[in-house]
């Protein structure tokens, strides 16, 4: 019996190649999209799940509530956490403090940057990583010992077997010869850690400014004892903070720093998609985007399944006569259901095989687009085999049972009765129309969303950033280059490069990472505010070409502009001059840029002893335009500039009338002469800005891809239904033609039948999409207005596509000679 | 009213060439009632389709109302059909999804007649064939005789000059068959030309002229005494 079912099923697929292609093609697209997004979701959720005992490893994160500004969720925590938490919480088996940065080593005569992380001896107790050479016990036995990752070892030495060899890291005075005491197997790509060169940091040697509670430059991870409940610790942490974090005197009152920040444990596997992304070692994922993609993928799959069901029931009606005959000859209802189910399963299986092929082809493209690695392979926990099989069986059963039950339900006599064009009941036609409405609503929603996303992406790419972006180069890692005599030597050489018109130093880069926030208070105000405080030199504002709104820029000649190496206490006596931006003026409550001039604000300077705080009076001497240096999602940062070149580590170069590549080459020559031990890393401002757009742009592309997929699936479905309807209405159309209807009349009739559900779909799609897009746009600081245009465009596009899809059938049927339809029933 | 000269219709498939109509010469005057008879496959229905402009001749001439219609484009033919010709089929060919009233109205839908005028004419013709009380029913709720009356109503509502009936009584019992024949006779008496294909000699007797066909040719024409 099964063999018979299989034969019939395959013959039916082959006998109707067009219909089979439509059904299977749609299902294939739905499956493929779903499986790819599943892979992406799995990749994003698998971060550090490979770590042995990962369920007991937690990161100590910090929620910082700076006065007068937004809450910051930070992955770092204060260094004292490391010193006290292990002792105060017996559940903690091990705790480690890691600080991430970069170091320099020489390779083939040129300096190269290496990822570097300095850890305490307890690191390998929290992270039991695999050693290729050496062991965790001996690896970090003394400060001269380092552990290399496998790929770093191969990069530098050409082999991973480098135990006992030496490597000199650092530059200038910081140059230290090191002994390689271990080589680690490379970490999987799905990790929050970045290990290149691991060195020992003596916890007792950490300098006082780094030991303050307000410093979050290090990350802490704990491994809990087996059976320990992290919730208990999280519940106890607030009280612990009040106990251990010192309060400080401020304006005559004791202010507890414990009220400003809260520590809590976050499972290591929850870091990547977690809320806290400030201070992340590896850029985190976007949980919202992931959810959106999942929803879109499921909607696409739903559309494909709707096609499958719609087409299945439509065919079942067409086959009602055939089914009735079989039942007259004694076929049981079960046999008919089995026949339908086998057919649907075979169609679903073919679709799945094609979908898997499509996934194989499309995965590298998706990886490039999302800049991630997706799981490959079919077997195992993250394999595709299980979800693919599950999906195919579920869809196959659904697609077989629904129409089978429908077809088997009817009484044989009904379908065989004379003069009945079909066994169609009005109810089933309505259900199919409803499904078409749902499909087109999804398609219209996706098209409209794509249009909104596209125009927003374009808008943020073109918005005025508040400085001149073209003709600007940023040189990174210039922390030695910007200081003292080295810069005095470099500056004239850089300015001598043809085309260079300006050179400046800044601590505010074009792609700022951390926001160095300071507590501030305007004289006479009761509330404190928190704002970014950036050291720049006197050429910075001109070089950036930031419009001056009021007052003046920095002037080296004026004593009050300069810090002159004074201690915070001495600055507190003397005061400093600052320039603020427009958003800063607003934050201080100053009505206009002009009104800000001459106003005095007090800026908190960390004392030289770590925890102490000195409020330094700062006079506003200039107000400049806002600059947009982060993504368009983040609000314009209110900030204060101070003339403090000793705090800078980035050089900006403005050029004009010269070939960019030649300017860049000239800068590199100067750099090599003066800074041979550090790699030259410089980028054009335009390229840096493009990076900020990359994630949103990738999402836009992905969204557009899924919209196209959805439209295609909807069209396939409509095409199939139109074919079915045209076939079913052949007689009626024949009658109409005999009665004098022209081809145009008939085409209009059929087109209208399918236009109505599309029009209805607009009514469903518009409000839902409007809401979703408004939510999405609200995530941006600057945004395009939400107009009716993308919705109208999407609606009309869907309509045009629907009519074009149906028109072919309609034309064929309308042109057919009516006598064939009418003569033979 | 119409005249065919040397008219042939050949059906070609990949392998076979079938001559459905072979050099037909036929004249039909206005106001005639003609019955076409002959065994299955003799070309009766093809000839009727040809008369009704549902099929085009392979060769020969066909003048309808003095105008040569062989080779006219479909749009022109559709125009002549809706103005001048009404059709009645053996299998009624009513649209299942439409009510009786809507089925009848269908014949006026493509004439550009206003809704009020349409309603008036539909009511009148439904009264005439005696199905007004069934106006809201669906075809599947009617008996065969009632369905054919609806079909007749639909054929005549646009007041065509020519009514073509393809075995109009073929699916009906004797009583209902006679009823339809009397209706056609009445229409003819009012001046409408009627061309009917039938197997029934008794029903052929209603016609003034009987055309006998065999193998795509007209074998014999027989004019009944009035």
mmCIF file of C-alpha atoms in Angstrom, chain A residues 133-477:
data_model
loop_
_atom_site.group_PDB
_atom_site.id
_atom_site.type_symbol
_atom_site.label_atom_id
_atom_site.label_comp_id
_atom_site.label_asym_id
_atom_site.label_seq_id
_atom_site.Cartn_x
_atom_site.Cartn_y
_atom_site.Cartn_z
ATOM 1 C CA UNK A 133 51.967 23.035 25.514
ATOM 2 C CA UNK A 134 52.652 23.617 29.197
ATOM 3 C CA UNK A 135 49.981 23.532 31.889
ATOM 4 C CA UNK A 136 47.810 25.840 33.948
ATOM 5 C CA UNK A 137 49.830 25.083 37.091
ATOM 6 C CA UNK A 138 53.161 26.290 35.719
ATOM 7 C CA UNK A 139 52.091 28.755 33.057
ATOM 8 C CA UNK A 140 51.916 31.999 35.016
ATOM 9 C CA UNK A 141 54.407 31.225 37.764
ATOM 10 C CA UNK A 142 56.321 34.503 37.499
ATOM 11 C CA UNK A 143 55.819 37.994 35.973
ATOM 12 C CA UNK A 144 58.175 37.227 33.094
ATOM 13 C CA UNK A 145 56.087 34.235 31.987
ATOM 14 C CA UNK A 146 53.456 34.581 29.288
ATOM 15 C CA UNK A 147 50.966 32.259 27.646
ATOM 16 C CA UNK A 148 50.245 32.565 23.933
ATOM 17 C CA UNK A 149 47.207 31.557 21.968
ATOM 18 C CA UNK A 150 47.912 29.025 19.271
ATOM 19 C CA UNK A 151 47.308 31.325 16.307
ATOM 20 C CA UNK A 152 49.453 34.094 17.836
ATOM 21 C CA UNK A 153 52.282 31.568 18.298
ATOM 22 C CA UNK A 154 51.949 30.467 14.695
ATOM 23 C CA UNK A 155 51.796 34.081 13.516
ATOM 24 C CA UNK A 156 55.028 34.983 15.307
ATOM 25 C CA UNK A 157 57.007 31.739 15.176
ATOM 26 C CA UNK A 158 55.413 29.652 12.469
ATOM 27 C CA UNK A 159 54.739 26.867 14.959
ATOM 28 C CA UNK A 160 52.691 26.293 18.088
ATOM 29 C CA UNK A 161 55.541 24.451 19.800
ATOM 30 C CA UNK A 162 57.214 27.502 21.341
ATOM 31 C CA UNK A 163 57.430 26.487 24.983
ATOM 32 C CA UNK A 164 60.470 28.078 26.638
ATOM 33 C CA UNK A 165 61.222 30.477 23.807
ATOM 34 C CA UNK A 166 61.324 34.180 24.477
ATOM 35 C CA UNK A 167 59.280 37.067 23.150
ATOM 36 C CA UNK A 168 59.897 40.762 23.714
ATOM 37 C CA UNK A 169 56.737 42.768 24.122
ATOM 38 C CA UNK A 170 56.063 46.445 24.608
ATOM 39 C CA UNK A 171 57.793 49.532 23.269
ATOM 40 C CA UNK A 172 60.249 52.083 24.552
ATOM 41 C CA UNK A 173 60.730 51.970 28.291
ATOM 42 C CA UNK A 174 58.009 49.327 28.545
ATOM 43 C CA UNK A 175 59.940 46.814 26.483
ATOM 44 C CA UNK A 176 60.195 43.542 28.434
ATOM 45 C CA UNK A 177 61.651 40.190 27.413
ATOM 46 C CA UNK A 178 59.199 37.404 28.255
ATOM 47 C CA UNK A 179 59.417 33.653 28.505
ATOM 48 C CA UNK A 180 56.696 31.622 26.812
ATOM 49 C CA UNK A 181 55.454 29.243 29.485
ATOM 50 C CA UNK A 182 52.409 27.836 27.744
ATOM 51 C CA UNK A 183 50.419 27.699 24.502
ATOM 52 C CA UNK A 184 46.639 27.578 24.550
ATOM 53 C CA UNK A 185 44.407 26.018 21.955
ATOM 54 C CA UNK A 186 42.561 28.776 20.095
ATOM 55 C CA UNK A 187 39.167 29.642 21.550
ATOM 56 C CA UNK A 188 36.070 28.918 19.470
ATOM 57 C CA UNK A 189 34.711 31.964 17.631
ATOM 58 C CA UNK A 190 31.723 32.178 19.970
ATOM 59 C CA UNK A 191 33.440 33.635 22.986
ATOM 60 C CA UNK A 192 33.390 36.854 24.976
ATOM 61 C CA UNK A 193 37.115 36.532 25.665
ATOM 62 C CA UNK A 194 39.930 37.768 23.484
ATOM 63 C CA UNK A 195 43.207 36.117 24.367
ATOM 64 C CA UNK A 196 46.421 36.744 22.455
ATOM 65 C CA UNK A 197 49.198 37.209 24.918
ATOM 66 C CA UNK A 198 48.284 36.369 28.514
ATOM 67 C CA UNK A 199 50.508 37.829 31.173
ATOM 68 C CA UNK A 200 50.430 37.881 34.929
ATOM 69 C CA UNK A 201 49.230 40.949 36.750
ATOM 70 C CA UNK A 202 50.346 41.017 40.344
ATOM 71 C CA UNK A 203 47.200 42.013 42.259
ATOM 72 C CA UNK A 204 49.355 43.708 44.876
ATOM 73 C CA UNK A 205 51.124 45.764 42.232
ATOM 74 C CA UNK A 206 48.020 47.478 40.907
ATOM 75 C CA UNK A 207 48.601 51.256 41.211
ATOM 76 C CA UNK A 208 46.305 53.255 43.530
ATOM 77 C CA UNK A 209 44.357 55.143 40.806
ATOM 78 C CA UNK A 210 43.302 51.786 39.389
ATOM 79 C CA UNK A 211 42.126 50.567 42.763
ATOM 80 C CA UNK A 212 39.319 53.081 43.133
ATOM 81 C CA UNK A 213 35.709 51.925 43.355
ATOM 82 C CA UNK A 214 34.851 54.270 40.510
ATOM 83 C CA UNK A 215 37.172 52.555 38.033
ATOM 84 C CA UNK A 216 35.650 49.842 35.859
ATOM 85 C CA UNK A 217 38.613 49.145 33.611
ATOM 86 C CA UNK A 218 38.821 45.477 34.540
ATOM 87 C CA UNK A 219 36.425 42.573 34.252
ATOM 88 C CA UNK A 220 35.830 40.097 37.022
ATOM 89 C CA UNK A 221 34.658 36.547 36.560
ATOM 90 C CA UNK A 222 33.777 34.142 39.363
ATOM 91 C CA UNK A 223 33.405 30.398 39.410
ATOM 92 C CA UNK A 224 30.862 29.360 42.021
ATOM 93 C CA UNK A 225 31.068 26.191 44.034
ATOM 94 C CA UNK A 226 28.889 23.359 42.799
ATOM 95 C CA UNK A 227 25.318 23.858 43.960
ATOM 96 C CA UNK A 228 25.757 27.538 44.829
ATOM 97 C CA UNK A 229 22.847 29.757 43.837
ATOM 98 C CA UNK A 230 23.849 32.994 42.073
ATOM 99 C CA UNK A 231 20.475 34.507 43.026
ATOM 100 C CA UNK A 232 21.476 34.345 46.714
ATOM 101 C CA UNK A 233 24.644 36.280 45.973
ATOM 102 C CA UNK A 234 22.837 38.844 43.821
ATOM 103 C CA UNK A 235 20.346 39.359 46.625
ATOM 104 C CA UNK A 236 23.134 39.917 49.120
ATOM 105 C CA UNK A 237 25.220 42.244 46.965
ATOM 106 C CA UNK A 238 23.399 45.578 47.688
ATOM 107 C CA UNK A 239 23.926 45.218 51.427
ATOM 108 C CA UNK A 240 27.503 44.109 50.812
ATOM 109 C CA UNK A 241 28.154 47.250 48.741
ATOM 110 C CA UNK A 242 26.942 49.542 51.526
ATOM 111 C CA UNK A 243 29.251 47.717 53.881
ATOM 112 C CA UNK A 244 32.425 47.753 51.789
ATOM 113 C CA UNK A 245 32.169 50.795 49.515
ATOM 114 C CA UNK A 246 33.367 53.922 51.337
ATOM 115 C CA UNK A 247 31.192 56.985 51.434
ATOM 116 C CA UNK A 248 32.657 60.347 50.679
ATOM 117 C CA UNK A 249 32.112 63.854 51.831
ATOM 118 C CA UNK A 250 30.434 65.985 49.251
ATOM 119 C CA UNK A 251 29.059 69.468 49.827
ATOM 120 C CA UNK A 252 29.124 68.847 53.534
ATOM 121 C CA UNK A 253 27.090 65.630 53.326
ATOM 122 C CA UNK A 254 28.144 62.035 53.196
ATOM 123 C CA UNK A 255 27.294 60.572 49.815
ATOM 124 C CA UNK A 256 27.488 56.828 49.467
ATOM 125 C CA UNK A 257 29.118 55.715 46.246
ATOM 126 C CA UNK A 258 27.225 52.489 46.765
ATOM 127 C CA UNK A 259 24.096 54.350 45.635
ATOM 128 C CA UNK A 260 25.707 55.180 42.300
ATOM 129 C CA UNK A 261 26.532 51.647 41.236
ATOM 130 C CA UNK A 262 25.245 48.125 41.764
ATOM 131 C CA UNK A 263 27.124 44.900 41.125
ATOM 132 C CA UNK A 264 25.475 41.700 40.073
ATOM 133 C CA UNK A 265 26.430 38.311 38.675
ATOM 134 C CA UNK A 266 25.499 37.515 35.079
ATOM 135 C CA UNK A 267 25.938 34.006 33.637
ATOM 136 C CA UNK A 268 28.829 33.972 31.184
ATOM 137 C CA UNK A 269 26.531 32.585 28.494
ATOM 138 C CA UNK A 270 24.200 35.588 28.902
ATOM 139 C CA UNK A 271 26.863 38.245 28.347
ATOM 140 C CA UNK A 272 26.832 38.332 24.573
ATOM 141 C CA UNK A 273 23.165 39.195 24.182
ATOM 142 C CA UNK A 274 22.895 40.886 27.558
ATOM 143 C CA UNK A 275 21.877 44.419 28.352
ATOM 144 C CA UNK A 276 25.357 45.448 29.499
ATOM 145 C CA UNK A 277 27.588 46.090 26.492
ATOM 146 C CA UNK A 278 29.706 48.950 27.806
ATOM 147 C CA UNK A 279 33.288 47.777 28.334
ATOM 148 C CA UNK A 280 32.754 44.556 26.389
ATOM 149 C CA UNK A 281 35.907 42.805 25.208
ATOM 150 C CA UNK A 282 34.103 41.369 22.183
ATOM 151 C CA UNK A 283 31.249 43.415 20.686
ATOM 152 C CA UNK A 284 27.956 42.033 21.896
ATOM 153 C CA UNK A 285 24.999 40.887 19.864
ATOM 154 C CA UNK A 286 21.756 42.753 19.466
ATOM 155 C CA UNK A 287 19.015 40.754 21.155
ATOM 156 C CA UNK A 288 16.315 42.952 19.628
ATOM 157 C CA UNK A 289 17.588 42.501 16.108
ATOM 158 C CA UNK A 290 17.804 38.791 16.760
ATOM 159 C CA UNK A 291 14.196 38.694 17.924
ATOM 160 C CA UNK A 292 13.111 40.715 14.920
ATOM 161 C CA UNK A 293 14.916 38.391 12.546
ATOM 162 C CA UNK A 294 13.414 35.357 14.246
ATOM 163 C CA UNK A 295 9.935 36.823 13.919
ATOM 164 C CA UNK A 296 10.520 37.667 10.272
ATOM 165 C CA UNK A 297 11.862 34.181 9.559
ATOM 166 C CA UNK A 298 8.870 32.583 11.269
ATOM 167 C CA UNK A 299 6.485 34.824 9.341
ATOM 168 C CA UNK A 300 8.161 33.795 6.113
ATOM 169 C CA UNK A 301 7.852 30.163 7.077
ATOM 170 C CA UNK A 302 4.215 30.709 7.999
ATOM 171 C CA UNK A 303 3.615 32.151 4.559
ATOM 172 C CA UNK A 304 5.195 29.145 2.909
ATOM 173 C CA UNK A 305 3.081 26.802 5.034
ATOM 174 C CA UNK A 306 -0.040 28.772 4.168
ATOM 175 C CA UNK A 307 0.786 28.250 0.490
ATOM 176 C CA UNK A 308 1.258 24.588 1.093
ATOM 177 C CA UNK A 309 -2.064 24.277 2.928
ATOM 178 C CA UNK A 310 -3.952 26.485 0.512
ATOM 179 C CA UNK A 311 -2.700 24.647 -2.456
ATOM 180 C CA UNK A 312 -3.251 21.300 -0.797
ATOM 181 C CA UNK A 313 -6.901 21.997 -0.004
ATOM 182 C CA UNK A 314 -7.446 23.524 -3.419
ATOM 183 C CA UNK A 315 -6.145 20.378 -5.030
ATOM 184 C CA UNK A 316 -8.196 18.282 -2.668
ATOM 185 C CA UNK A 317 -11.325 19.994 -3.939
ATOM 186 C CA UNK A 318 -10.274 19.445 -7.516
ATOM 187 C CA UNK A 319 -9.724 15.826 -6.628
ATOM 188 C CA UNK A 320 -12.968 15.457 -4.756
ATOM 189 C CA UNK A 321 -14.522 13.532 -7.591
ATOM 190 C CA UNK A 322 -11.540 11.231 -7.786
ATOM 191 C CA UNK A 323 -11.576 10.705 -4.029
ATOM 192 C CA UNK A 324 -15.312 10.014 -4.087
ATOM 193 C CA UNK A 325 -14.841 7.414 -6.778
ATOM 194 C CA UNK A 326 -12.148 5.691 -4.728
ATOM 195 C CA UNK A 327 -14.434 5.681 -1.733
ATOM 196 C CA UNK A 328 -17.231 4.198 -3.821
ATOM 197 C CA UNK A 329 -14.819 1.424 -4.665
ATOM 198 C CA UNK A 330 -14.212 0.838 -0.998
ATOM 199 C CA UNK A 331 -11.208 2.935 -0.016
ATOM 200 C CA UNK A 332 -11.377 3.736 3.667
ATOM 201 C CA UNK A 333 -11.059 7.273 4.973
ATOM 202 C CA UNK A 334 -7.755 6.253 6.544
ATOM 203 C CA UNK A 335 -6.357 5.152 3.215
ATOM 204 C CA UNK A 336 -7.267 8.431 1.617
ATOM 205 C CA UNK A 337 -5.713 10.370 4.477
ATOM 206 C CA UNK A 338 -2.578 8.249 4.178
ATOM 207 C CA UNK A 339 -2.393 8.925 0.454
ATOM 208 C CA UNK A 340 -2.600 12.674 0.951
ATOM 209 C CA UNK A 341 -0.108 12.627 3.820
ATOM 210 C CA UNK A 342 2.470 10.646 1.901
ATOM 211 C CA UNK A 343 2.143 13.087 -0.956
ATOM 212 C CA UNK A 344 2.603 16.086 1.315
ATOM 213 C CA UNK A 345 5.553 14.510 3.123
ATOM 214 C CA UNK A 346 7.297 13.787 -0.159
ATOM 215 C CA UNK A 347 6.762 17.365 -1.348
ATOM 216 C CA UNK A 348 8.042 18.684 1.999
ATOM 217 C CA UNK A 349 11.051 16.381 1.878
ATOM 218 C CA UNK A 350 12.021 17.555 -1.595
ATOM 219 C CA UNK A 351 11.581 21.163 -0.474
ATOM 220 C CA UNK A 352 13.797 20.519 2.561
ATOM 221 C CA UNK A 353 16.567 18.920 0.503
ATOM 222 C CA UNK A 354 16.578 21.934 -1.802
ATOM 223 C CA UNK A 355 16.440 24.262 1.220
ATOM 224 C CA UNK A 356 19.492 22.597 2.759
ATOM 225 C CA UNK A 357 21.360 23.079 -0.506
ATOM 226 C CA UNK A 358 20.303 26.727 -0.505
ATOM 227 C CA UNK A 359 21.492 27.118 3.097
ATOM 228 C CA UNK A 360 24.884 25.689 2.127
ATOM 229 C CA UNK A 361 25.157 28.204 -0.691
ATOM 230 C CA UNK A 362 23.854 31.197 1.252
ATOM 231 C CA UNK A 363 25.626 30.683 4.580
ATOM 232 C CA UNK A 364 28.982 32.228 3.544
ATOM 233 C CA UNK A 365 27.119 35.264 2.243
ATOM 234 C CA UNK A 366 25.156 35.575 5.480
ATOM 235 C CA UNK A 367 28.351 35.186 7.515
ATOM 236 C CA UNK A 368 30.005 37.984 5.566
ATOM 237 C CA UNK A 369 26.947 40.191 5.960
ATOM 238 C CA UNK A 370 26.566 39.620 9.699
ATOM 239 C CA UNK A 371 30.302 39.401 10.327
ATOM 240 C CA UNK A 372 29.895 36.236 12.323
ATOM 241 C CA UNK A 373 30.490 32.531 12.102
ATOM 242 C CA UNK A 374 27.456 30.305 11.784
ATOM 243 C CA UNK A 375 27.386 26.689 12.873
ATOM 244 C CA UNK A 376 27.874 24.219 10.063
ATOM 245 C CA UNK A 377 27.221 20.538 9.850
ATOM 246 C CA UNK A 378 24.198 18.340 10.260
ATOM 247 C CA UNK A 379 24.859 16.079 13.212
ATOM 248 C CA UNK A 380 25.188 16.963 16.862
ATOM 249 C CA UNK A 381 23.525 19.428 19.164
ATOM 250 C CA UNK A 382 23.849 22.389 16.808
ATOM 251 C CA UNK A 383 23.430 20.345 13.642
ATOM 252 C CA UNK A 384 20.790 21.072 11.066
ATOM 253 C CA UNK A 385 19.541 17.495 10.812
ATOM 254 C CA UNK A 386 17.236 17.559 13.804
ATOM 255 C CA UNK A 387 15.460 20.872 13.161
ATOM 256 C CA UNK A 388 15.293 20.140 9.432
ATOM 257 C CA UNK A 389 13.701 16.733 9.984
ATOM 258 C CA UNK A 390 11.330 18.073 12.613
ATOM 259 C CA UNK A 391 10.247 20.937 10.407
ATOM 260 C CA UNK A 392 9.740 18.730 7.378
ATOM 261 C CA UNK A 393 7.690 16.149 9.275
ATOM 262 C CA UNK A 394 5.558 18.798 10.992
ATOM 263 C CA UNK A 395 4.886 20.709 7.788
ATOM 264 C CA UNK A 396 4.387 17.517 5.792
ATOM 265 C CA UNK A 397 1.849 16.142 8.273
ATOM 266 C CA UNK A 398 0.032 19.463 8.483
ATOM 267 C CA UNK A 399 0.024 19.903 4.721
ATOM 268 C CA UNK A 400 -1.253 16.365 4.230
ATOM 269 C CA UNK A 401 -3.767 15.982 7.015
ATOM 270 C CA UNK A 402 -5.637 19.241 6.573
ATOM 271 C CA UNK A 403 -6.662 18.712 2.948
ATOM 272 C CA UNK A 404 -7.046 14.958 3.423
ATOM 273 C CA UNK A 405 -9.532 15.365 6.228
ATOM 274 C CA UNK A 406 -11.292 17.935 4.133
ATOM 275 C CA UNK A 407 -11.493 15.665 1.098
ATOM 276 C CA UNK A 408 -12.402 12.546 3.044
ATOM 277 C CA UNK A 409 -15.122 14.338 4.972
ATOM 278 C CA UNK A 410 -17.365 14.958 1.987
ATOM 279 C CA UNK A 411 -20.078 12.453 1.061
ATOM 280 C CA UNK A 412 -19.241 10.716 -2.185
ATOM 281 C CA UNK A 413 -22.662 11.427 -3.664
ATOM 282 C CA UNK A 414 -22.194 15.136 -3.190
ATOM 283 C CA UNK A 415 -19.097 15.406 -5.309
ATOM 284 C CA UNK A 416 -20.469 13.052 -7.945
ATOM 285 C CA UNK A 417 -23.814 14.799 -8.197
ATOM 286 C CA UNK A 418 -24.830 16.076 -11.599
ATOM 287 C CA UNK A 419 -24.235 19.603 -12.787
ATOM 288 C CA UNK A 420 -21.911 20.613 -10.044
ATOM 289 C CA UNK A 421 -18.857 22.495 -11.112
ATOM 290 C CA UNK A 422 -17.092 21.786 -7.889
ATOM 291 C CA UNK A 423 -17.484 20.429 -4.419
ATOM 292 C CA UNK A 424 -16.361 23.770 -3.109
ATOM 293 C CA UNK A 425 -18.145 25.121 -0.081
ATOM 294 C CA UNK A 426 -18.249 28.866 0.451
ATOM 295 C CA UNK A 427 -16.502 28.384 3.799
ATOM 296 C CA UNK A 428 -13.345 26.880 2.393
ATOM 297 C CA UNK A 429 -13.078 29.597 -0.227
ATOM 298 C CA UNK A 430 -13.378 32.208 2.511
ATOM 299 C CA UNK A 431 -10.683 30.454 4.535
ATOM 300 C CA UNK A 432 -8.355 30.466 1.573
ATOM 301 C CA UNK A 433 -9.016 34.145 0.918
ATOM 302 C CA UNK A 434 -8.303 34.867 4.576
ATOM 303 C CA UNK A 435 -4.968 33.084 4.282
ATOM 304 C CA UNK A 436 -4.106 35.111 1.187
ATOM 305 C CA UNK A 437 -4.934 38.251 3.161
ATOM 306 C CA UNK A 438 -2.579 37.163 5.947
ATOM 307 C CA UNK A 439 0.182 36.392 3.465
ATOM 308 C CA UNK A 440 -0.079 39.676 1.678
ATOM 309 C CA UNK A 441 -0.363 41.555 4.937
ATOM 310 C CA UNK A 442 2.998 40.071 5.931
ATOM 311 C CA UNK A 443 4.502 40.854 2.545
ATOM 312 C CA UNK A 444 3.188 44.426 2.554
ATOM 313 C CA UNK A 445 4.399 44.927 6.113
ATOM 314 C CA UNK A 446 7.863 43.715 5.191
ATOM 315 C CA UNK A 447 8.024 45.854 2.059
ATOM 316 C CA UNK A 448 6.908 48.963 3.943
ATOM 317 C CA UNK A 449 9.387 48.220 6.754
ATOM 318 C CA UNK A 450 12.159 47.768 4.225
ATOM 319 C CA UNK A 451 11.318 51.136 2.685
ATOM 320 C CA UNK A 452 11.340 52.856 6.094
ATOM 321 C CA UNK A 453 14.569 51.131 7.134
ATOM 322 C CA UNK A 454 16.177 52.025 3.838
ATOM 323 C CA UNK A 455 15.281 55.702 4.039
ATOM 324 C CA UNK A 456 16.379 55.867 7.697
ATOM 325 C CA UNK A 457 19.694 54.160 6.866
ATOM 326 C CA UNK A 458 20.226 56.641 4.046
ATOM 327 C CA UNK A 459 19.278 59.518 6.289
ATOM 328 C CA UNK A 460 21.725 58.679 9.055
ATOM 329 C CA UNK A 461 24.467 58.126 6.478
ATOM 330 C CA UNK A 462 23.986 61.671 5.185
ATOM 331 C CA UNK A 463 23.181 63.598 8.326
ATOM 332 C CA UNK A 464 25.584 66.419 9.178
ATOM 333 C CA UNK A 465 27.969 65.062 11.837
ATOM 334 C CA UNK A 466 28.864 68.552 13.089
ATOM 335 C CA UNK A 467 32.403 68.391 11.722
ATOM 336 C CA UNK A 468 33.885 68.078 8.231
ATOM 337 C CA UNK A 469 34.353 64.399 7.553
ATOM 338 C CA UNK A 470 36.063 64.446 4.187
ATOM 339 C CA UNK A 471 39.778 65.158 4.121
ATOM 340 C CA UNK A 472 40.333 63.960 7.671
ATOM 341 C CA UNK A 473 42.615 61.154 8.855
ATOM 342 C CA UNK A 474 42.792 59.691 12.339
ATOM 343 C CA UNK A 475 46.025 58.083 13.581
ATOM 344 C CA UNK A 476 45.379 55.684 16.453
ATOM 345 C CA UNK A 477 47.608 54.366 19.236
#
